[in-house]
Amino acid sequence: GIQVEQSPPDLILQEGANSTLRCNFSDSVNNLQWFHQNPWGQLINLFYIPSGTKQNGRLSATTVATERYSLLYISSSQTTDSGVYFCAVDEGTSGSRLTFGEGTQLTVNP
Amino acid sequence: NAGVMQNPRHLVRRRGQEARLRCSPMKGHSHVYWYRQLPEEGLKFMVYLQKENIIDESGMPKERFSAEFPKEGPSILRIQQVVRGDSAAYFCASSPWGGNTEAFFGQGTRLTVV
């Protein structure tokens, strides 16, 4: 099956700093999503981005499908950005059976 | 427009009991997926269902686990004779159709087996 690797595994920032999280995948995908799992365990949709670039407030994402990677940018980080960021992909064409990476644990200190 | 609803949020079961986890998809969504997150791990796909059909159960343990999505009512993930290793967060997701589309997740059910 498809392999998903996220880096870095852990990231500690001071409030206000910018960061880039990376997701590499081993095969062509038809679906790629970024999620934020907050400290309460809730899984929040950030982006549905199988290709191209999207922005939502302080967050943006870029997927280069031909080179099999995606980047999540967080600007002017806030303490509420803390949690685990997951990249998930689906190589199929039927349904959304996602394969998740191991996540990046982000801690933003005040 | 309510999101994906899961209940209960927390469930405690003794070893050997049955656990039933419920998932109501977003309005207009007819495709449901179950995932499991073991402690300190990422999420793993378990099963994909449409109304009255199991489409893909390749991620389901072979024994004790079953899932259904009846014509009426929520999707149910059932775990019989629970063991301590079943303790995990179980997430349900839904999508509007079966093609390549965004899946939306519920808040999860945290199962603790004592």
PDB file of C-alpha atoms in Angstrom:
ATOM      1  CA  GLY A   1       0.000   0.000   0.000  1.00  0.00           C
ATOM      2  CA  ILE A   2       0.880   3.650  -0.213  1.00  0.00           C
ATOM      3  CA  GLN A   3       3.363   5.058   2.304  1.00  0.00           C
ATOM      4  CA  VAL A   4       2.952   8.495   3.890  1.00  0.00           C
ATOM      5  CA  GLU A   5       5.828  10.186   5.679  1.00  0.00           C
ATOM      6  CA  GLN A   6       5.511  13.425   7.609  1.00  0.00           C
ATOM      7  CA  SER A   7       8.271  15.658   8.843  1.00  0.00           C
ATOM      8  CA  PRO A   8       9.306  16.860  11.270  1.00  0.00           C
ATOM      9  CA  PRO A   9       7.795  14.499  13.850  1.00  0.00           C
ATOM     10  CA  ASP A  10       7.960  17.192  16.530  1.00  0.00           C
ATOM     11  CA  LEU A  11       8.125  20.963  16.326  1.00  0.00           C
ATOM     12  CA  ILE A  12       8.289  23.535  19.103  1.00  0.00           C
ATOM     13  CA  LEU A  13       7.704  27.193  18.279  1.00  0.00           C
ATOM     14  CA  GLN A  14       7.343  30.496  20.011  1.00  0.00           C
ATOM     15  CA  GLU A  15       4.089  32.311  19.435  1.00  0.00           C
ATOM     16  CA  GLY A  16       4.311  34.406  16.281  1.00  0.00           C
ATOM     17  CA  ALA A  17       6.758  32.147  14.447  1.00  0.00           C
ATOM     18  CA  ASN A  18       6.132  30.588  11.039  1.00  0.00           C
ATOM     19  CA  SER A  19       6.474  26.905  10.202  1.00  0.00           C
ATOM     20  CA  THR A  20       6.355  24.455   7.308  1.00  0.00           C
ATOM     21  CA  LEU A  21       5.193  20.866   7.670  1.00  0.00           C
ATOM     22  CA  ARG A  22       5.919  18.340   4.961  1.00  0.00           C
ATOM     23  CA  CYS A  23       4.111  15.236   3.721  1.00  0.00           C
ATOM     24  CA  ASN A  24       5.725  12.820   1.266  1.00  0.00           C
ATOM     25  CA  PHE A  25       3.784   9.986  -0.327  1.00  0.00           C
ATOM     26  CA  SER A  26       5.011   7.010  -2.268  1.00  0.00           C
ATOM     27  CA  ASP A  27       2.521   6.821  -5.135  1.00  0.00           C
ATOM     28  CA  SER A  28       0.059   8.891  -7.132  1.00  0.00           C
ATOM     29  CA  VAL A  29      -2.946  10.030  -5.134  1.00  0.00           C
ATOM     30  CA  ASN A  30      -6.432  11.213  -5.961  1.00  0.00           C
ATOM     31  CA  ASN A  31      -7.177  12.658  -2.554  1.00  0.00           C
ATOM     32  CA  LEU A  32      -5.012  14.470  -0.033  1.00  0.00           C
ATOM     33  CA  GLN A  33      -6.256  16.081   3.142  1.00  0.00           C
ATOM     34  CA  TRP A  34      -4.623  17.900   6.037  1.00  0.00           C
ATOM     35  CA  PHE A  35      -6.098  17.644   9.523  1.00  0.00           C
ATOM     36  CA  HIS A  36      -5.433  19.204  12.898  1.00  0.00           C
ATOM     37  CA  GLN A  37      -6.043  17.033  15.944  1.00  0.00           C
ATOM     38  CA  ASN A  38      -6.362  19.401  18.869  1.00  0.00           C
ATOM     39  CA  PRO A  39      -5.381  18.555  22.454  1.00  0.00           C
ATOM     40  CA  TRP A  40      -8.958  17.394  23.112  1.00  0.00           C
ATOM     41  CA  GLY A  41      -8.659  14.785  20.383  1.00  0.00           C
ATOM     42  CA  GLN A  42     -10.962  16.404  17.857  1.00  0.00           C
ATOM     43  CA  LEU A  43      -9.977  15.947  14.219  1.00  0.00           C
ATOM     44  CA  ILE A  44     -10.484  19.148  12.268  1.00  0.00           C
ATOM     45  CA  ASN A  45     -10.429  19.387   8.479  1.00  0.00           C
ATOM     46  CA  LEU A  46      -7.905  21.943   7.271  1.00  0.00           C
ATOM     47  CA  PHE A  47      -7.555  21.379   3.544  1.00  0.00           C
ATOM     48  CA  TYR A  48      -8.719  19.055   0.805  1.00  0.00           C
ATOM     49  CA  ILE A  49      -5.861  19.513  -1.639  1.00  0.00           C
ATOM     50  CA  PRO A  50      -4.987  16.708  -4.073  1.00  0.00           C
ATOM     51  CA  SER A  51      -3.127  19.306  -6.140  1.00  0.00           C
ATOM     52  CA  GLY A  52      -2.454  23.038  -6.263  1.00  0.00           C
ATOM     53  CA  THR A  53      -2.419  25.686  -3.570  1.00  0.00           C
ATOM     54  CA  LYS A  54      -5.064  26.834  -1.108  1.00  0.00           C
ATOM     55  CA  GLN A  55      -5.123  29.399   1.676  1.00  0.00           C
ATOM     56  CA  ASN A  56      -7.352  29.792   4.691  1.00  0.00           C
ATOM     57  CA  GLY A  57      -6.391  32.640   6.999  1.00  0.00           C
ATOM     58  CA  ARG A  58      -2.966  32.010   8.515  1.00  0.00           C
ATOM     59  CA  LEU A  59      -2.791  28.546   6.999  1.00  0.00           C
ATOM     60  CA  SER A  60      -1.971  27.585   3.453  1.00  0.00           C
ATOM     61  CA  ALA A  61      -1.136  24.347   1.687  1.00  0.00           C
ATOM     62  CA  THR A  62       0.513  23.301  -1.531  1.00  0.00           C
ATOM     63  CA  THR A  63       0.488  19.869  -3.137  1.00  0.00           C
ATOM     64  CA  VAL A  64       2.858  19.022  -5.978  1.00  0.00           C
ATOM     65  CA  ALA A  65       1.292  15.793  -7.123  1.00  0.00           C
ATOM     66  CA  THR A  66       3.915  15.039  -9.792  1.00  0.00           C
ATOM     67  CA  GLU A  67       6.649  15.134  -7.135  1.00  0.00           C
ATOM     68  CA  ARG A  68       4.529  13.384  -4.500  1.00  0.00           C
ATOM     69  CA  TYR A  69       4.640  15.861  -1.667  1.00  0.00           C
ATOM     70  CA  SER A  70       2.490  18.395   0.101  1.00  0.00           C
ATOM     71  CA  LEU A  71       3.406  21.291   2.385  1.00  0.00           C
ATOM     72  CA  LEU A  72       1.369  22.943   5.112  1.00  0.00           C
ATOM     73  CA  TYR A  73       2.370  26.465   6.069  1.00  0.00           C
ATOM     74  CA  ILE A  74       1.408  28.025   9.378  1.00  0.00           C
ATOM     75  CA  SER A  75       2.148  31.714   9.744  1.00  0.00           C
ATOM     76  CA  SER A  76       2.125  33.834  12.912  1.00  0.00           C
ATOM     77  CA  SER A  77       1.503  30.748  15.011  1.00  0.00           C
ATOM     78  CA  GLN A  78      -0.737  30.933  18.083  1.00  0.00           C
ATOM     79  CA  THR A  79      -0.943  28.690  21.136  1.00  0.00           C
ATOM     80  CA  THR A  80      -4.254  27.361  19.827  1.00  0.00           C
ATOM     81  CA  ASP A  81      -2.376  25.922  16.842  1.00  0.00           C
ATOM     82  CA  SER A  82      -0.848  23.308  19.159  1.00  0.00           C
ATOM     83  CA  GLY A  83      -1.725  19.703  18.483  1.00  0.00           C
ATOM     84  CA  VAL A  84      -0.960  17.043  15.922  1.00  0.00           C
ATOM     85  CA  TYR A  85      -1.129  17.739  12.195  1.00  0.00           C
ATOM     86  CA  PHE A  86      -1.946  14.781   9.985  1.00  0.00           C
ATOM     87  CA  CYS A  87      -1.607  14.367   6.273  1.00  0.00           C
ATOM     88  CA  ALA A  88      -3.826  11.668   4.737  1.00  0.00           C
ATOM     89  CA  VAL A  89      -3.993  10.365   1.182  1.00  0.00           C
ATOM     90  CA  ASP A  90      -6.116   8.060  -0.927  1.00  0.00           C
ATOM     91  CA  GLU A  91      -4.761   6.484  -4.106  1.00  0.00           C
ATOM     92  CA  GLY A  92      -8.058   4.977  -5.174  1.00  0.00           C
ATOM     93  CA  THR A  93     -10.833   6.376  -7.279  1.00  0.00           C
ATOM     94  CA  SER A  94     -13.751   5.040  -5.270  1.00  0.00           C
ATOM     95  CA  GLY A  95     -14.519   6.409  -1.873  1.00  0.00           C
ATOM     96  CA  SER A  96     -12.234   8.248   0.534  1.00  0.00           C
ATOM     97  CA  ARG A  97     -10.257   5.501   2.236  1.00  0.00           C
ATOM     98  CA  LEU A  98      -7.483   7.554   3.696  1.00  0.00           C
ATOM     99  CA  THR A  99      -3.997   6.429   4.663  1.00  0.00           C
ATOM    100  CA  PHE A 100      -2.670   8.681   7.405  1.00  0.00           C
ATOM    101  CA  GLY A 101       0.862   9.716   8.149  1.00  0.00           C
ATOM    102  CA  GLU A 102       2.222   9.526  11.677  1.00  0.00           C
ATOM    103  CA  GLY A 103       1.677  13.230  12.187  1.00  0.00           C
ATOM    104  CA  THR A 104       3.676  16.249  13.291  1.00  0.00           C
ATOM    105  CA  GLN A 105       3.311  17.182  16.957  1.00  0.00           C
ATOM    106  CA  LEU A 106       3.307  20.992  17.119  1.00  0.00           C
ATOM    107  CA  THR A 107       3.724  22.871  20.385  1.00  0.00           C
ATOM    108  CA  VAL A 108       3.389  26.645  20.341  1.00  0.00           C
ATOM    109  CA  ASN A 109       4.631  28.328  23.499  1.00  0.00           C
ATOM    110  CA  PRO A 110       3.427  31.766  24.633  1.00  0.00           C
TER     111      PRO A 110
ATOM    112  CA  ASN B   1     -25.815  21.934   8.919  1.00  0.00           C
ATOM    113  CA  ALA B   2     -24.709  19.541  11.610  1.00  0.00           C
ATOM    114  CA  GLY B   3     -21.441  17.732  11.160  1.00  0.00           C
ATOM    115  CA  VAL B   4     -20.735  14.051  11.620  1.00  0.00           C
ATOM    116  CA  MET B   5     -22.205  13.002  14.959  1.00  0.00           C
ATOM    117  CA  GLN B   6     -20.759  10.186  17.007  1.00  0.00           C
ATOM    118  CA  ASN B   7     -22.004   8.813  20.276  1.00  0.00           C
ATOM    119  CA  PRO B   8     -21.177   8.134  22.893  1.00  0.00           C
ATOM    120  CA  ARG B   9     -18.122  10.383  23.225  1.00  0.00           C
ATOM    121  CA  HIS B  10     -16.685   8.152  25.911  1.00  0.00           C
ATOM    122  CA  LEU B  11     -17.453   4.502  26.557  1.00  0.00           C
ATOM    123  CA  VAL B  12     -16.126   2.264  29.300  1.00  0.00           C
ATOM    124  CA  ARG B  13     -16.569  -1.481  29.014  1.00  0.00           C
ATOM    125  CA  ARG B  14     -15.332  -4.416  31.058  1.00  0.00           C
ATOM    126  CA  ARG B  15     -13.420  -7.163  29.314  1.00  0.00           C
ATOM    127  CA  GLY B  16     -15.847  -9.527  27.611  1.00  0.00           C
ATOM    128  CA  GLN B  17     -18.655  -7.015  27.171  1.00  0.00           C
ATOM    129  CA  GLU B  18     -19.932  -5.638  23.890  1.00  0.00           C
ATOM    130  CA  ALA B  19     -19.328  -2.104  22.647  1.00  0.00           C
ATOM    131  CA  ARG B  20     -21.634  -0.336  20.184  1.00  0.00           C
ATOM    132  CA  LEU B  21     -20.456   2.883  18.600  1.00  0.00           C
ATOM    133  CA  ARG B  22     -22.849   5.043  16.571  1.00  0.00           C
ATOM    134  CA  CYS B  23     -22.234   7.442  13.726  1.00  0.00           C
ATOM    135  CA  SER B  24     -24.686   9.722  11.963  1.00  0.00           C
ATOM    136  CA  PRO B  25     -23.144  11.149   8.773  1.00  0.00           C
ATOM    137  CA  MET B  26     -23.480  14.717   7.625  1.00  0.00           C
ATOM    138  CA  LYS B  27     -26.777  15.554   5.980  1.00  0.00           C
ATOM    139  CA  GLY B  28     -26.727  14.434   2.371  1.00  0.00           C
ATOM    140  CA  HIS B  29     -23.799  12.066   2.877  1.00  0.00           C
ATOM    141  CA  SER B  30     -24.386   8.400   2.113  1.00  0.00           C
ATOM    142  CA  HIS B  31     -20.819   7.107   2.469  1.00  0.00           C
ATOM    143  CA  VAL B  32     -19.393   6.285   5.886  1.00  0.00           C
ATOM    144  CA  TYR B  33     -15.892   5.269   6.971  1.00  0.00           C
ATOM    145  CA  TRP B  34     -14.618   4.029  10.318  1.00  0.00           C
ATOM    146  CA  TYR B  35     -11.059   4.583  11.550  1.00  0.00           C
ATOM    147  CA  ARG B  36      -9.257   3.531  14.710  1.00  0.00           C
ATOM    148  CA  GLN B  37      -6.548   5.485  16.534  1.00  0.00           C
ATOM    149  CA  LEU B  38      -4.583   3.434  19.011  1.00  0.00           C
ATOM    150  CA  PRO B  39      -2.736   5.360  21.753  1.00  0.00           C
ATOM    151  CA  GLU B  40       0.171   7.417  20.398  1.00  0.00           C
ATOM    152  CA  GLU B  41      -0.519   6.280  16.834  1.00  0.00           C
ATOM    153  CA  GLY B  42      -2.059   7.661  13.674  1.00  0.00           C
ATOM    154  CA  LEU B  43      -5.446   6.729  12.336  1.00  0.00           C
ATOM    155  CA  LYS B  44      -5.983   3.439  10.518  1.00  0.00           C
ATOM    156  CA  PHE B  45      -8.802   2.729   8.076  1.00  0.00           C
ATOM    157  CA  MET B  46     -11.175  -0.017   9.184  1.00  0.00           C
ATOM    158  CA  VAL B  47     -14.269  -0.166   6.969  1.00  0.00           C
ATOM    159  CA  TYR B  48     -16.146   1.719   4.238  1.00  0.00           C
ATOM    160  CA  LEU B  49     -19.927   1.464   3.988  1.00  0.00           C
ATOM    161  CA  GLN B  50     -22.764   2.801   1.936  1.00  0.00           C
ATOM    162  CA  LYS B  51     -26.392   2.425   2.885  1.00  0.00           C
ATOM    163  CA  GLU B  52     -27.044  -1.299   3.456  1.00  0.00           C
ATOM    164  CA  ASN B  53     -23.706  -2.287   1.871  1.00  0.00           C
ATOM    165  CA  ILE B  54     -20.182  -2.931   3.071  1.00  0.00           C
ATOM    166  CA  ILE B  55     -17.891  -1.691   0.309  1.00  0.00           C
ATOM    167  CA  ASP B  56     -14.480  -2.384   1.829  1.00  0.00           C
ATOM    168  CA  GLU B  57     -13.720  -4.040   5.166  1.00  0.00           C
ATOM    169  CA  SER B  58     -10.044  -4.692   4.498  1.00  0.00           C
ATOM    170  CA  GLY B  59      -8.982  -2.883   7.668  1.00  0.00           C
ATOM    171  CA  MET B  60     -11.330  -4.667  10.042  1.00  0.00           C
ATOM    172  CA  PRO B  61      -9.963  -7.252  12.470  1.00  0.00           C
ATOM    173  CA  LYS B  62     -11.153 -10.676  11.378  1.00  0.00           C
ATOM    174  CA  GLU B  63     -12.926 -11.516  14.604  1.00  0.00           C
ATOM    175  CA  ARG B  64     -15.235  -9.711  17.033  1.00  0.00           C
ATOM    176  CA  PHE B  65     -15.632  -6.563  14.897  1.00  0.00           C
ATOM    177  CA  SER B  66     -18.580  -5.824  12.626  1.00  0.00           C
ATOM    178  CA  ALA B  67     -20.130  -2.758  11.050  1.00  0.00           C
ATOM    179  CA  GLU B  68     -23.422  -1.881   9.456  1.00  0.00           C
ATOM    180  CA  PHE B  69     -25.112   1.126   7.879  1.00  0.00           C
ATOM    181  CA  PRO B  70     -28.828   0.375   7.663  1.00  0.00           C
ATOM    182  CA  LYS B  71     -31.302   2.054   5.361  1.00  0.00           C
ATOM    183  CA  GLU B  72     -32.603   4.038   8.301  1.00  0.00           C
ATOM    184  CA  GLY B  73     -30.590   5.209  11.266  1.00  0.00           C
ATOM    185  CA  PRO B  74     -26.932   5.612  12.084  1.00  0.00           C
ATOM    186  CA  SER B  75     -23.979   3.446  11.164  1.00  0.00           C
ATOM    187  CA  ILE B  76     -22.968   1.073  13.961  1.00  0.00           C
ATOM    188  CA  LEU B  77     -19.518  -0.297  14.754  1.00  0.00           C
ATOM    189  CA  ARG B  78     -19.897  -3.295  17.024  1.00  0.00           C
ATOM    190  CA  ILE B  79     -17.118  -4.894  19.027  1.00  0.00           C
ATOM    191  CA  GLN B  80     -17.959  -8.148  20.758  1.00  0.00           C
ATOM    192  CA  GLN B  81     -16.118  -9.542  23.789  1.00  0.00           C
ATOM    193  CA  VAL B  82     -13.881  -6.503  24.112  1.00  0.00           C
ATOM    194  CA  VAL B  83     -10.274  -6.881  25.255  1.00  0.00           C
ATOM    195  CA  ARG B  84      -7.861  -4.284  26.662  1.00  0.00           C
ATOM    196  CA  GLY B  85      -6.196  -3.947  23.249  1.00  0.00           C
ATOM    197  CA  ASP B  86      -9.458  -2.571  21.833  1.00  0.00           C
ATOM    198  CA  SER B  87      -9.016   0.577  23.929  1.00  0.00           C
ATOM    199  CA  ALA B  88      -8.664   3.354  21.361  1.00  0.00           C
ATOM    200  CA  ALA B  89     -10.370   6.321  19.771  1.00  0.00           C
ATOM    201  CA  TYR B  90     -12.772   5.322  17.020  1.00  0.00           C
ATOM    202  CA  PHE B  91     -13.533   7.959  14.407  1.00  0.00           C
ATOM    203  CA  CYS B  92     -16.257   7.986  11.832  1.00  0.00           C
ATOM    204  CA  ALA B  93     -16.087  10.014   8.626  1.00  0.00           C
ATOM    205  CA  SER B  94     -18.584  10.670   5.874  1.00  0.00           C
ATOM    206  CA  SER B  95     -18.515  11.894   2.297  1.00  0.00           C
ATOM    207  CA  PRO B  96     -21.270  12.852  -0.124  1.00  0.00           C
ATOM    208  CA  TRP B  97     -20.325  10.381  -2.831  1.00  0.00           C
ATOM    209  CA  GLY B  98     -17.903   7.611  -3.570  1.00  0.00           C
ATOM    210  CA  GLY B  99     -15.530   9.429  -5.859  1.00  0.00           C
ATOM    211  CA  ASN B 100     -12.554  11.502  -4.869  1.00  0.00           C
ATOM    212  CA  THR B 101     -13.987  13.938  -2.411  1.00  0.00           C
ATOM    213  CA  GLU B 102     -13.347  15.404   0.976  1.00  0.00           C
ATOM    214  CA  ALA B 103     -14.179  13.268   3.983  1.00  0.00           C
ATOM    215  CA  PHE B 104     -15.412  14.923   7.187  1.00  0.00           C
ATOM    216  CA  PHE B 105     -14.735  13.422  10.585  1.00  0.00           C
ATOM    217  CA  GLY B 106     -16.749  13.181  13.762  1.00  0.00           C
ATOM    218  CA  GLN B 107     -15.405  13.914  17.216  1.00  0.00           C
ATOM    219  CA  GLY B 108     -14.667  10.279  17.900  1.00  0.00           C
ATOM    220  CA  THR B 109     -15.651   7.754  20.555  1.00  0.00           C
ATOM    221  CA  ARG B 110     -13.020   6.981  23.132  1.00  0.00           C
ATOM    222  CA  LEU B 111     -13.371   3.369  24.209  1.00  0.00           C
ATOM    223  CA  THR B 112     -11.716   2.243  27.411  1.00  0.00           C
ATOM    224  CA  VAL B 113     -11.714  -1.425  28.308  1.00  0.00           C
ATOM    225  CA  VAL B 114     -11.133  -2.141  31.990  1.00  0.00           C
TER     226      VAL B 114
END
